[in-house]
XYZ file of C-alpha atoms in Angstrom:
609
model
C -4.228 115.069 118.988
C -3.163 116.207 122.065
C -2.636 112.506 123.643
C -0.813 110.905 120.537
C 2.689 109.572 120.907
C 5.018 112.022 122.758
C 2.241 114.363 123.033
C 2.167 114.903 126.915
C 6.046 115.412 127.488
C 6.312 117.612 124.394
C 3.375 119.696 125.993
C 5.807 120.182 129.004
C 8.914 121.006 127.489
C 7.178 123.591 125.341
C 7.078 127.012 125.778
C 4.553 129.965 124.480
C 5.249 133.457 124.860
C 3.546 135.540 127.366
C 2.680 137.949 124.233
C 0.267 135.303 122.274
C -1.704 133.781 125.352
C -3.028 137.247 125.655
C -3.730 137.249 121.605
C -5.122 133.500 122.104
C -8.334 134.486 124.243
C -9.225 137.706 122.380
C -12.347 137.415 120.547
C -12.581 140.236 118.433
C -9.412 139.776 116.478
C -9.913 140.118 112.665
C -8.215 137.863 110.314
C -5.796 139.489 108.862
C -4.580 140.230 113.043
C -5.123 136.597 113.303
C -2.641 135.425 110.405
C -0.316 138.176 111.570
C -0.041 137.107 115.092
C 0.268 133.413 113.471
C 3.284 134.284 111.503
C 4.884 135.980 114.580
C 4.340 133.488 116.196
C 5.846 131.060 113.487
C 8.884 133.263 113.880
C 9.646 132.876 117.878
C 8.895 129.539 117.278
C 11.678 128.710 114.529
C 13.847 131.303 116.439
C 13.449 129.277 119.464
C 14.016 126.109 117.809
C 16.999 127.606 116.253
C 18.797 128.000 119.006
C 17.874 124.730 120.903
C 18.833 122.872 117.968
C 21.962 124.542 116.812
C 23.424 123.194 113.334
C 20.642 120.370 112.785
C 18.360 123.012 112.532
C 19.728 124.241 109.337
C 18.812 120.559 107.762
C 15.129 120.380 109.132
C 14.791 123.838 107.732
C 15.764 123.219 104.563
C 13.455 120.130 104.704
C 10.553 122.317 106.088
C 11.224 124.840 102.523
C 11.969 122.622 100.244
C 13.047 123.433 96.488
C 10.957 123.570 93.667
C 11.736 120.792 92.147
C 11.522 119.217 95.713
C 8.012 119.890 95.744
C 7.328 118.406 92.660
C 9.355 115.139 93.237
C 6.926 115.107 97.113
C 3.537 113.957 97.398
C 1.063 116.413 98.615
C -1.247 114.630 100.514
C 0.463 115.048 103.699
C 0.897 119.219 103.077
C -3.011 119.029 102.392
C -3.457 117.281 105.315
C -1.503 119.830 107.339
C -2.992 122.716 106.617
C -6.715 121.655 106.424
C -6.335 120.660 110.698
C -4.577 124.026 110.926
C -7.457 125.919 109.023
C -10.334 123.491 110.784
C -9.067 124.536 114.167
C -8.539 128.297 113.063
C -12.155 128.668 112.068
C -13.471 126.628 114.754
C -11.479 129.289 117.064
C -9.361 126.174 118.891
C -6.343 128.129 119.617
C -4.908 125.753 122.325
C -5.572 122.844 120.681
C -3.854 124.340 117.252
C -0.807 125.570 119.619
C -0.821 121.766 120.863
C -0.717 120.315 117.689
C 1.669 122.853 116.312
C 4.315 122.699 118.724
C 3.824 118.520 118.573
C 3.993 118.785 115.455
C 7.488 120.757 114.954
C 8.991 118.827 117.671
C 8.534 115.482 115.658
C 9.728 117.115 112.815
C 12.736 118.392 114.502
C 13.674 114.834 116.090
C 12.646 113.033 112.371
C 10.101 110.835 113.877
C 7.538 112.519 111.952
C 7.077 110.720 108.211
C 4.919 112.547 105.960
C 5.554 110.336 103.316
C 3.598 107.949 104.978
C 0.746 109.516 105.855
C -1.711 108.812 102.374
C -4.940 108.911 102.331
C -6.899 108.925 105.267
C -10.550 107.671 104.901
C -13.760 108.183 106.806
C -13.781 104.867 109.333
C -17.666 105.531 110.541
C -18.904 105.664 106.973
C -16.703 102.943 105.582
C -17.707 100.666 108.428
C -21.025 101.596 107.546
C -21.014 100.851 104.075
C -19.054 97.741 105.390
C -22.027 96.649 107.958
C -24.961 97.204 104.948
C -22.738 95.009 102.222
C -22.781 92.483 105.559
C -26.170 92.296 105.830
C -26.956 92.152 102.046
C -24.926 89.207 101.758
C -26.424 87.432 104.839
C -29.705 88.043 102.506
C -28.618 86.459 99.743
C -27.432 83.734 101.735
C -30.256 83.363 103.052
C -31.708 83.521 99.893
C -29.735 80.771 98.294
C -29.814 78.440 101.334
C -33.668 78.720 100.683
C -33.125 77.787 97.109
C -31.151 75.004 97.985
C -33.365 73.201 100.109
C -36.117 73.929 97.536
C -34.387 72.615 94.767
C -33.301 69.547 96.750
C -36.832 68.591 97.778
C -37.521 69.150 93.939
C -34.264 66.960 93.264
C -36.026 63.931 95.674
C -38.994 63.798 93.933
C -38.016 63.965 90.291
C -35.448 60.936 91.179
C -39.009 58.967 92.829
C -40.791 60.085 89.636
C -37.934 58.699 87.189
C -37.128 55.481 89.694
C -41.342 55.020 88.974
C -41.216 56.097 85.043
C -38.304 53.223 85.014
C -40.335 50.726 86.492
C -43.295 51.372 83.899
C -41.121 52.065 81.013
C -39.453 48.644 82.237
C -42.889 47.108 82.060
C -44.298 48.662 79.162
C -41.221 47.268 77.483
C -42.052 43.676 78.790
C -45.630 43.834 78.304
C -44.967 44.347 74.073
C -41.759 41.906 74.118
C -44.418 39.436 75.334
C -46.966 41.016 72.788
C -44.733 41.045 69.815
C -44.206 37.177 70.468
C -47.979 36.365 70.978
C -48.477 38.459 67.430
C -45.569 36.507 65.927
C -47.215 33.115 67.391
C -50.231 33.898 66.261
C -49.115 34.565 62.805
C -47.353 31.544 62.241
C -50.482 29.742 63.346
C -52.390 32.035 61.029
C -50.486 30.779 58.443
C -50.719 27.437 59.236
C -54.645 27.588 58.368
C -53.942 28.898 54.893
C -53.977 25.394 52.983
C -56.621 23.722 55.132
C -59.076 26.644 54.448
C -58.588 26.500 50.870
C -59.148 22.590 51.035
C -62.113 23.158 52.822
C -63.508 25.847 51.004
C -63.385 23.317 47.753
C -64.881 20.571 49.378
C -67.701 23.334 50.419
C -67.977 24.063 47.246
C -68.012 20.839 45.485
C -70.320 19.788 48.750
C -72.628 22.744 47.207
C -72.668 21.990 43.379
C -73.183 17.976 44.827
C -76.764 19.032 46.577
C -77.820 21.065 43.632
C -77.472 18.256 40.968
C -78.874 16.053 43.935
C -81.918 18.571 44.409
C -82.595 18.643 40.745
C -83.214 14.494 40.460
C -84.667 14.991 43.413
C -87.286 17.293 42.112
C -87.437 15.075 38.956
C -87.986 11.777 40.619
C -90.793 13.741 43.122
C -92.672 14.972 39.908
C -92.521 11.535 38.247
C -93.609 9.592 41.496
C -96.606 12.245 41.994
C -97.692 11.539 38.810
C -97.879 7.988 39.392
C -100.070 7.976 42.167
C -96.832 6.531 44.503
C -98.069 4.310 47.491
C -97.676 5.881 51.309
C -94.977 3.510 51.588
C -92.679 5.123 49.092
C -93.177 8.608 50.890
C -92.200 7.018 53.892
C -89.513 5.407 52.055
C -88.037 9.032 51.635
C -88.912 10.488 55.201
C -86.092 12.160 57.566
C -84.687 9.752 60.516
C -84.478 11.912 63.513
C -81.095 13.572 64.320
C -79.768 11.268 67.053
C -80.542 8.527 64.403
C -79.008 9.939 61.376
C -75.251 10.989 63.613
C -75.822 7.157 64.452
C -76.211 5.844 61.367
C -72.996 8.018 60.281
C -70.924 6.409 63.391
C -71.639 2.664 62.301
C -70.975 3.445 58.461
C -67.647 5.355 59.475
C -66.885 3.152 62.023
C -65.706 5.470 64.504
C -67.582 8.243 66.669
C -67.971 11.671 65.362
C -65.671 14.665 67.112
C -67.187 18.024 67.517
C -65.711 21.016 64.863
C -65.094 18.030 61.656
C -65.506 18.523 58.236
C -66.487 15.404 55.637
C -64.131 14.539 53.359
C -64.196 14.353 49.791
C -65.541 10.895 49.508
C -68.412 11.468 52.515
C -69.735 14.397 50.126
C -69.851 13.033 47.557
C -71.672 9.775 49.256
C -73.927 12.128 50.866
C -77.794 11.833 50.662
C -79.310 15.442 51.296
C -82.535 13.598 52.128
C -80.727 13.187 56.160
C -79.687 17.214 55.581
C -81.702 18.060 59.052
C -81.857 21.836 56.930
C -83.326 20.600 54.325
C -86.613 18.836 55.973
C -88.815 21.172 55.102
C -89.512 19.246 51.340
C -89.794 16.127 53.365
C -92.071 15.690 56.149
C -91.413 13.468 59.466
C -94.091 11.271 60.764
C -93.784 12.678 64.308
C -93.213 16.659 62.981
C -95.223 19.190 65.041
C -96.852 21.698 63.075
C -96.476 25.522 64.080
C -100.060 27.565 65.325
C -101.183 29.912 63.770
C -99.979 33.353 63.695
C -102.699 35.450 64.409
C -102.889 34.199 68.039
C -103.500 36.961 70.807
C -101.335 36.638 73.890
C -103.908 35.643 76.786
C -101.796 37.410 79.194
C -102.627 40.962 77.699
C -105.405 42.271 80.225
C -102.545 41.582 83.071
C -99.770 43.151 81.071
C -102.144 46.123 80.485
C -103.095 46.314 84.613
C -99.610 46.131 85.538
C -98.537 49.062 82.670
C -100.778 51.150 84.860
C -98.504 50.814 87.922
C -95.873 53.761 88.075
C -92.434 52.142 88.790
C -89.669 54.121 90.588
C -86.235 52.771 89.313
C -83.998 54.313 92.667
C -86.701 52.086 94.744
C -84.750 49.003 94.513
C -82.767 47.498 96.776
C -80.691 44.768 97.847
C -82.676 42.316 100.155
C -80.503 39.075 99.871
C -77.868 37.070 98.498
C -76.890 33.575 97.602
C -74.190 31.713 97.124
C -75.560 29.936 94.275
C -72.549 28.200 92.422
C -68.736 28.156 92.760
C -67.855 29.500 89.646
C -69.751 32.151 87.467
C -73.637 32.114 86.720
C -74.197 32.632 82.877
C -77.860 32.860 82.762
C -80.843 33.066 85.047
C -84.574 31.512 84.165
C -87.739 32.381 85.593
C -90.783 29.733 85.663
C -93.550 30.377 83.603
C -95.744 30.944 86.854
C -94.555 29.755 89.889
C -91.459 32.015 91.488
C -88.948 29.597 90.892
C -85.466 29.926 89.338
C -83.476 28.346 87.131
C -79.800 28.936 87.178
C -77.141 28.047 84.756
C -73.373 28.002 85.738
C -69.281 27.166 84.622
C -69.421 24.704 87.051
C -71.445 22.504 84.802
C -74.341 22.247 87.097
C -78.147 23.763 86.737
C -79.615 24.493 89.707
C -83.311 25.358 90.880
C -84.117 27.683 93.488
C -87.332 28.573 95.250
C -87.473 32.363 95.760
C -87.725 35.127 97.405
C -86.374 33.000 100.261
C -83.449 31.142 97.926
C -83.995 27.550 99.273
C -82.265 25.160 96.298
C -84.988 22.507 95.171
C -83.000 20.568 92.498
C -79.808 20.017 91.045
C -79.120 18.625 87.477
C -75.685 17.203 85.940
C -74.684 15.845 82.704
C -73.177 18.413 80.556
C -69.170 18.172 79.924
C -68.599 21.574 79.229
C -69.639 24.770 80.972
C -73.311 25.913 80.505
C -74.358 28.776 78.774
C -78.228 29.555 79.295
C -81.159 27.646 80.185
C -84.887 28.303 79.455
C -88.299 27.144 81.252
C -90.961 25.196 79.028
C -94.239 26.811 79.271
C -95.657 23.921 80.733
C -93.198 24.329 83.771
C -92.553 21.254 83.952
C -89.215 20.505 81.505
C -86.003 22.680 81.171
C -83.440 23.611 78.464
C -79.751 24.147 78.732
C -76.799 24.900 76.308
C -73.379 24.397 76.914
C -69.735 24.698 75.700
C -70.764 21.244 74.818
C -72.264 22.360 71.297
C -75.213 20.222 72.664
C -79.148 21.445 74.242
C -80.553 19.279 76.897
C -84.046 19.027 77.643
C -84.453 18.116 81.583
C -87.725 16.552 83.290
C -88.358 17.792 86.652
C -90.557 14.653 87.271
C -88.032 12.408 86.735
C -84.830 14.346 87.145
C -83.307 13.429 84.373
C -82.171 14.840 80.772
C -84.844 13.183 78.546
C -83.994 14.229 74.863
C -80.156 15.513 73.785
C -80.000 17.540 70.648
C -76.813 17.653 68.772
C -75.830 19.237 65.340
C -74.406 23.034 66.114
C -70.640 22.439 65.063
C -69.886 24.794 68.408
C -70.824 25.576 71.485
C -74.535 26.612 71.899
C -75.045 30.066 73.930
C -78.508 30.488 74.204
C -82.338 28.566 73.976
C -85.686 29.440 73.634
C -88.733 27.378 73.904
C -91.690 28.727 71.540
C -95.241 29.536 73.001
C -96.852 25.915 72.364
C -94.044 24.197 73.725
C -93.427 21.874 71.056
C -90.289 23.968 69.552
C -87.142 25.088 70.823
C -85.106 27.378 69.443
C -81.156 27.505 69.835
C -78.070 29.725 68.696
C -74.612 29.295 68.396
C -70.961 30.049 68.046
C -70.981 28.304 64.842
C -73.092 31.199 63.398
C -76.110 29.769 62.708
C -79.663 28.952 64.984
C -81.251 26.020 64.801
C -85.383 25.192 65.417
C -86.066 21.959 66.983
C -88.885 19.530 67.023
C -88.976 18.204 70.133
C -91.440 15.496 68.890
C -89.748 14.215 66.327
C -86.215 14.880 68.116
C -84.703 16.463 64.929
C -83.517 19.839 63.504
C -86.268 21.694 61.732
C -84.965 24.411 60.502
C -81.075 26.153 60.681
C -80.919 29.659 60.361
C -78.343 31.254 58.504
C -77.510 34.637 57.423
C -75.475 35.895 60.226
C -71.528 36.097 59.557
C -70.357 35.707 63.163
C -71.367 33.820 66.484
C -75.152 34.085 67.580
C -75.061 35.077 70.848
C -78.820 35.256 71.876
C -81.954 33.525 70.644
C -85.772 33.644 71.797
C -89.028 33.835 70.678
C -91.255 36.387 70.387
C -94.314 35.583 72.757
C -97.578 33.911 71.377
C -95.894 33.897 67.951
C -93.954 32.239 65.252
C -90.993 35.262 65.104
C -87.741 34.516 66.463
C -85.237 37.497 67.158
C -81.284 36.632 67.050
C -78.417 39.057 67.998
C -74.809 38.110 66.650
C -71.302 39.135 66.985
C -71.611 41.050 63.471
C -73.574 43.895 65.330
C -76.431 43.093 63.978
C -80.118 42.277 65.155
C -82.432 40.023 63.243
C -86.339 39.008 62.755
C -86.923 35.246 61.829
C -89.732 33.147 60.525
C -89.543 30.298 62.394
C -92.073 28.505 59.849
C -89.900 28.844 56.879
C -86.561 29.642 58.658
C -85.805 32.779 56.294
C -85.100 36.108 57.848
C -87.595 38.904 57.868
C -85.815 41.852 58.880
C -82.623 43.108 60.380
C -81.904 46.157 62.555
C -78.619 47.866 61.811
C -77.097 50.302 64.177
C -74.821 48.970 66.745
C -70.869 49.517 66.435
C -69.935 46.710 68.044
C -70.350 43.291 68.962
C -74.323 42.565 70.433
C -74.216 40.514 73.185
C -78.165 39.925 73.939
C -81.344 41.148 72.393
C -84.970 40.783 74.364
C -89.089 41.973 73.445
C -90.838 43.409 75.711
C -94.187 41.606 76.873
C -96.181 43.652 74.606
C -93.875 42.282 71.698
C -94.003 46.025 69.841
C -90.225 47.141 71.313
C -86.373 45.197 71.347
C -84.149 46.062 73.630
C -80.607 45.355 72.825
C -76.697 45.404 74.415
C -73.165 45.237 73.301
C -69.637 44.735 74.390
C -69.524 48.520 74.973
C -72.387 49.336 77.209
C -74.312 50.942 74.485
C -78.062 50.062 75.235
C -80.726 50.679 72.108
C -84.326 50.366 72.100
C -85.936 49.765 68.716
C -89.723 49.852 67.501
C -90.369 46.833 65.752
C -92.811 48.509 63.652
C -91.035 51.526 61.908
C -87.740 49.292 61.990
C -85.764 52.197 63.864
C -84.363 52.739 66.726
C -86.164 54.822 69.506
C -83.059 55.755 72.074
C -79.409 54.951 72.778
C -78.106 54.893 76.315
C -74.458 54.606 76.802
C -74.019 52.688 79.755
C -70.369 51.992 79.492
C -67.402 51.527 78.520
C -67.715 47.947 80.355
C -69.801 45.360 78.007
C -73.388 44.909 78.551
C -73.722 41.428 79.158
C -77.685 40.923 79.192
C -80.948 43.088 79.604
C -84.676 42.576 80.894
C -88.201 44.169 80.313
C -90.033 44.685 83.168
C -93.576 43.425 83.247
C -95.203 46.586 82.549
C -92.186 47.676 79.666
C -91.432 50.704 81.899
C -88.072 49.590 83.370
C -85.082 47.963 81.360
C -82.330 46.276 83.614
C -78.594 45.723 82.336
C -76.296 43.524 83.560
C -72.674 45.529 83.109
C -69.356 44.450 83.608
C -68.703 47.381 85.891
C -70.132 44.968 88.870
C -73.194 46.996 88.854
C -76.977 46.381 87.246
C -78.087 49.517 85.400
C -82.343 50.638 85.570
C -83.352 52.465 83.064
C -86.102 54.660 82.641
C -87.931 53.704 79.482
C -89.580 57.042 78.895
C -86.854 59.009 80.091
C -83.552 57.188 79.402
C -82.540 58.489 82.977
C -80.054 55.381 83.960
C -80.129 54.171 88.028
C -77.161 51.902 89.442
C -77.847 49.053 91.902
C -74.429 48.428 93.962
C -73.329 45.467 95.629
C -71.631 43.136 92.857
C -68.163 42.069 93.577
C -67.640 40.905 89.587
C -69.128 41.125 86.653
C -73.100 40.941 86.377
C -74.322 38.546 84.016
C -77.629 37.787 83.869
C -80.908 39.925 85.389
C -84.367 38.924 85.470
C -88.063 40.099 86.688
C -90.225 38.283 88.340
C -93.722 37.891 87.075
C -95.302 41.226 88.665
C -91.916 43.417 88.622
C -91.535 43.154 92.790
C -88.059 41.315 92.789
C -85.614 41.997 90.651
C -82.727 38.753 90.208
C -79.107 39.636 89.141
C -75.903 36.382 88.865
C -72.516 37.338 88.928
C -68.725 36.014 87.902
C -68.705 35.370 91.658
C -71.710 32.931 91.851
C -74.061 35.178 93.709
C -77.189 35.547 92.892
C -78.679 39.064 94.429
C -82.305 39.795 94.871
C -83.180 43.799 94.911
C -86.619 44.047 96.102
């Protein structure tokens, strides 16, 4: 206080009685001494004043005792002010410093420099800086906070505009993808429609086709009763015998005068000039000169004591592995054959070529060409010495390894053939085809003996139970069937699979099927009770083919996953062989179960040992 403005001269020119420096350092003064020394001292002062100041001192003391209504019209911030520094230095006993401050005080009030109005409030700076300093720091720590938050949210921000770029590029595609959809459906449609009349036109020539053979059958049946009954010569029965197939599709050729195309229906007029005796279906009633007749069915597989000895080997299905590879064809291998008793292979391909390797070393040994169309599956005679093949061709050839040629063509599926069998005595084979029928062969008398029908979709594998006269089919209508191959009727059929059955096989004891479809469910069924035994879901990649092994304890899978699935037979437990860089489509065993032989899309052929 005592070094504010004018506050060292005024200290000079000021003057205290001799009377109250004496009163000043007293100790023991009471209060009521103290506030009467104060207002004598009060009284020297003004007196003094009053006479240094003369007439002005009438105006500052009748601003110093204002009226009443003065006091009401002033604020009183500046009178509380006053008298709280007087009373705070009183009680803290600072006598010089209230004497200071007094006679500062008057002497600014005397000159007018002193504005009380002016004064206001007057706040605590320590505290209000401090409050200042904490509201600081809590709003550093909120920006912190939200500087934070913003770098969050735009790292957040980057990657939902890279997730929504990406959504647009497969929404974009998705969109494409069922443009291109909608327009294949729409094709399609159209060309759906387009079959409407020529299906009903061909659906009344079948049928007048059908009421034509049985008024044929019945004269037929008339004229065979009356010629019995006569005693008829030889010559008339041969009169009425079957012409082989080539023959009869030749005979067809000349009358027509122009070659035959694959898929065509007769018309009208070639119906109704049609002599059922050439019906290759119907030659059962009428017997070729050259027809081989089937064995006998009670015949006992010669081969049992060895199946038996190897059935007492224990098999380990995670023993296998991969011990070569061959580039076998350039474009995928359908269908792999093993020789009757030698360890040779047969191997069918898209390329059009057959191809026979010597194994376990994979030297090729021969090469055969002829079909025009890709081949499907080929099939070993039990001799050894011929081979079958079908093709997209709708044909099966029969190959000589002697002469290393095709020695017999069979034609008469109206589509291509997928798979052949050749029956235990060699003098039948057996085929299937996309035209939903199988057909038995005579390969003596180079006709068709028998067509099987009763499936409703294409027949996708065909073979013939060993030593026997039972042929088991698997179609496209999920279904498995059991054939007489005598009579060509159908014994039995095994129902359970939910989709389309791509390949059916016996095991060498001939008592269990095995069985695949387009969904990698595998089935084994008991051919006795009719039922299945287990179902192994090997998928959801189609199952394009599967294999016994010799002693029925192993069952191999070729999947679409580019792996070959072993299964346990007793235990269902499924192994996978790796190394495929496609689709597997054929596996085989060889003749003791050492060597295991998978094909591929690629044209390898791997050999897990």
């Amino acid at each position: 206080m005592a070094e504010s403005v004018n506050g060292a001269n005024n200290l000079e020119k000021g003057s205290i009685p001799g009377d109250s420096e004496g009163r000043f350092e007293s100790e023991e003064l009471s209060v009521e001494e103290k506030s009467g020394a104060e207002e004598e001292d009060l009284d020297s002062a003004a007196e003094v004043l009053r006479n240094y100041t003369g007439n002005d001192s009438k105006v500052v003391l009748s601003e110093r005792t204002p009226s009443s209504s003065q006091k009401l019209l002033c604020s009183p911030i500046p009178e509380v002010v006053d008298d709280f520094l007087r009373n705070f230095l009183m009680k803290m006993g600072m006598n010089r410093t209230l004497d200071c401050f007094q006679t500062e005080w008057f002497e600014m009030l005397q000159k007018g420099t002193l504005k009380t109005e002016h004064v206001g409030f007057m706040p605590d700076i320590y505290m209000q800086n401090q409050l200042l300093e904490k509201d600081l720091k809590n709003v550093q720590r909120e920006r912190d906070s939200y500087k934070q938050a913003a770098f969050q949210a735009g790292e957040i921000t980057v990657k939902l505009q890279k997730e929504r770029d990406f959504h647009r590029l497969q929404h974009k595609r998705v969109i494409h993808e069922k443009n291109k959809l909608i327009e294949d459906i729409q094709r399609l449609k159209k060309h759906y429609e387009s079959y409407g009349p020529a299906l009903k036109q061909l659906n009344e020539k079948y049928q007048t086709a059908l009421r034509q053979k049985m008024l044929v059958s019945i004269d037929r049946n008339r004229v065979s009763s009356q010629v019995h009954s006569q005693d008829s010569t030889p010559c008339t029965a041969k009169a009425r015998s079957l012409p082989g197939t080539r023959k009869f599709l030749k005979e067809n050729e000349l009358q027509n005068g122009r070659s035959p195309e694959r898929g065509t229906k007769l018309s009208v007029n070639e119906v109704m000039s049609y002599d059922p005796a050439r019906d290759p279906t119907k030659s059962a009633t009428t017997k070729h000169p050259k027809d081989s007749e089937f064995p006998a069915s009670t015949r006992v597989n010669p081969f049992l004591p060895q199946i038996k000895a190897l059935s007492a080997q224990s098999t380990k299905i995670s023993d296998f592995s991969m011990t070569k590879s061959i580039k076998a064809h350039t474009l995928a291998i359908s269908c792999l054959a093993l020789h009757p008793r030698k360890l040779l292979v047969a191997s069918a391909s898209d390329d059009h070529l057959w191809k026979l390797w010597g194994m376990p070393k994979g030297e090729m040994i021969m090469t055969g060409e002829g079909h025009t169309d890709w081949l499907s599956s080929c099939s070993f005679h039990p001799s050894g010495h011929f081979l079958a093949t079908t093709s997209g061709d709708a044909t099966v050839k029969i190959w000589d390894f002697a002469k290393s040629i095709c020695v017999l063509t069979l034609e008469g599926h109206g589509h291509a053939t997928w798979g052949c069998s050749f029956h235990s005595c060699g003098d039948f084979v057996a085929s299937c085809s996309m035209d939903n029928t199988s057909k038995v062969w005579d390969l003596n008398s180079e006709r068709c003996r028998y067509t099987l029908r009763g499936h409703v979709d294409s027949v996708n594998s065909i073979s013939f139970v060993p030593f026997s006269n039972i042929l088991l089919t698997c179609s496209a209508d999920k279904t498995i069937s059991l054939w007489d191959a005598r009579t060509g009727l159908c014994a039995q059929t095994f129902y359970g699979h939910r989709h389309s059955c791509n390949h059916a096989s016996f095991n060498t004891l001939g008592d269990m099927i095995a069985s695949c479809d387009s969904y990698g469910i595998v089935k084994l069924w008991d051919v006795r009770t009719v039922s299945a035994i287990s179902t192994v879901d090997t998928g959801p990649y189609p199952s394009n083919q599967v294999a016994f092994s010799p002693n029925g304890k192993v069952l191999a899978a070729a999947s679409n996953d580019y792996e070959v699935k072993l299964m346990d037979v007793a235990s269902s437990h499924v192994y996978s062989l790796l190394g495929h860089y496609d689709g597997v489509q054929s596996v085989i065993f060889d003749h003791k179960g050492e060597y295991l032989l998978s094909a591929a899309y690629d044209g390898e052929i791997f050999i897990w040992s």
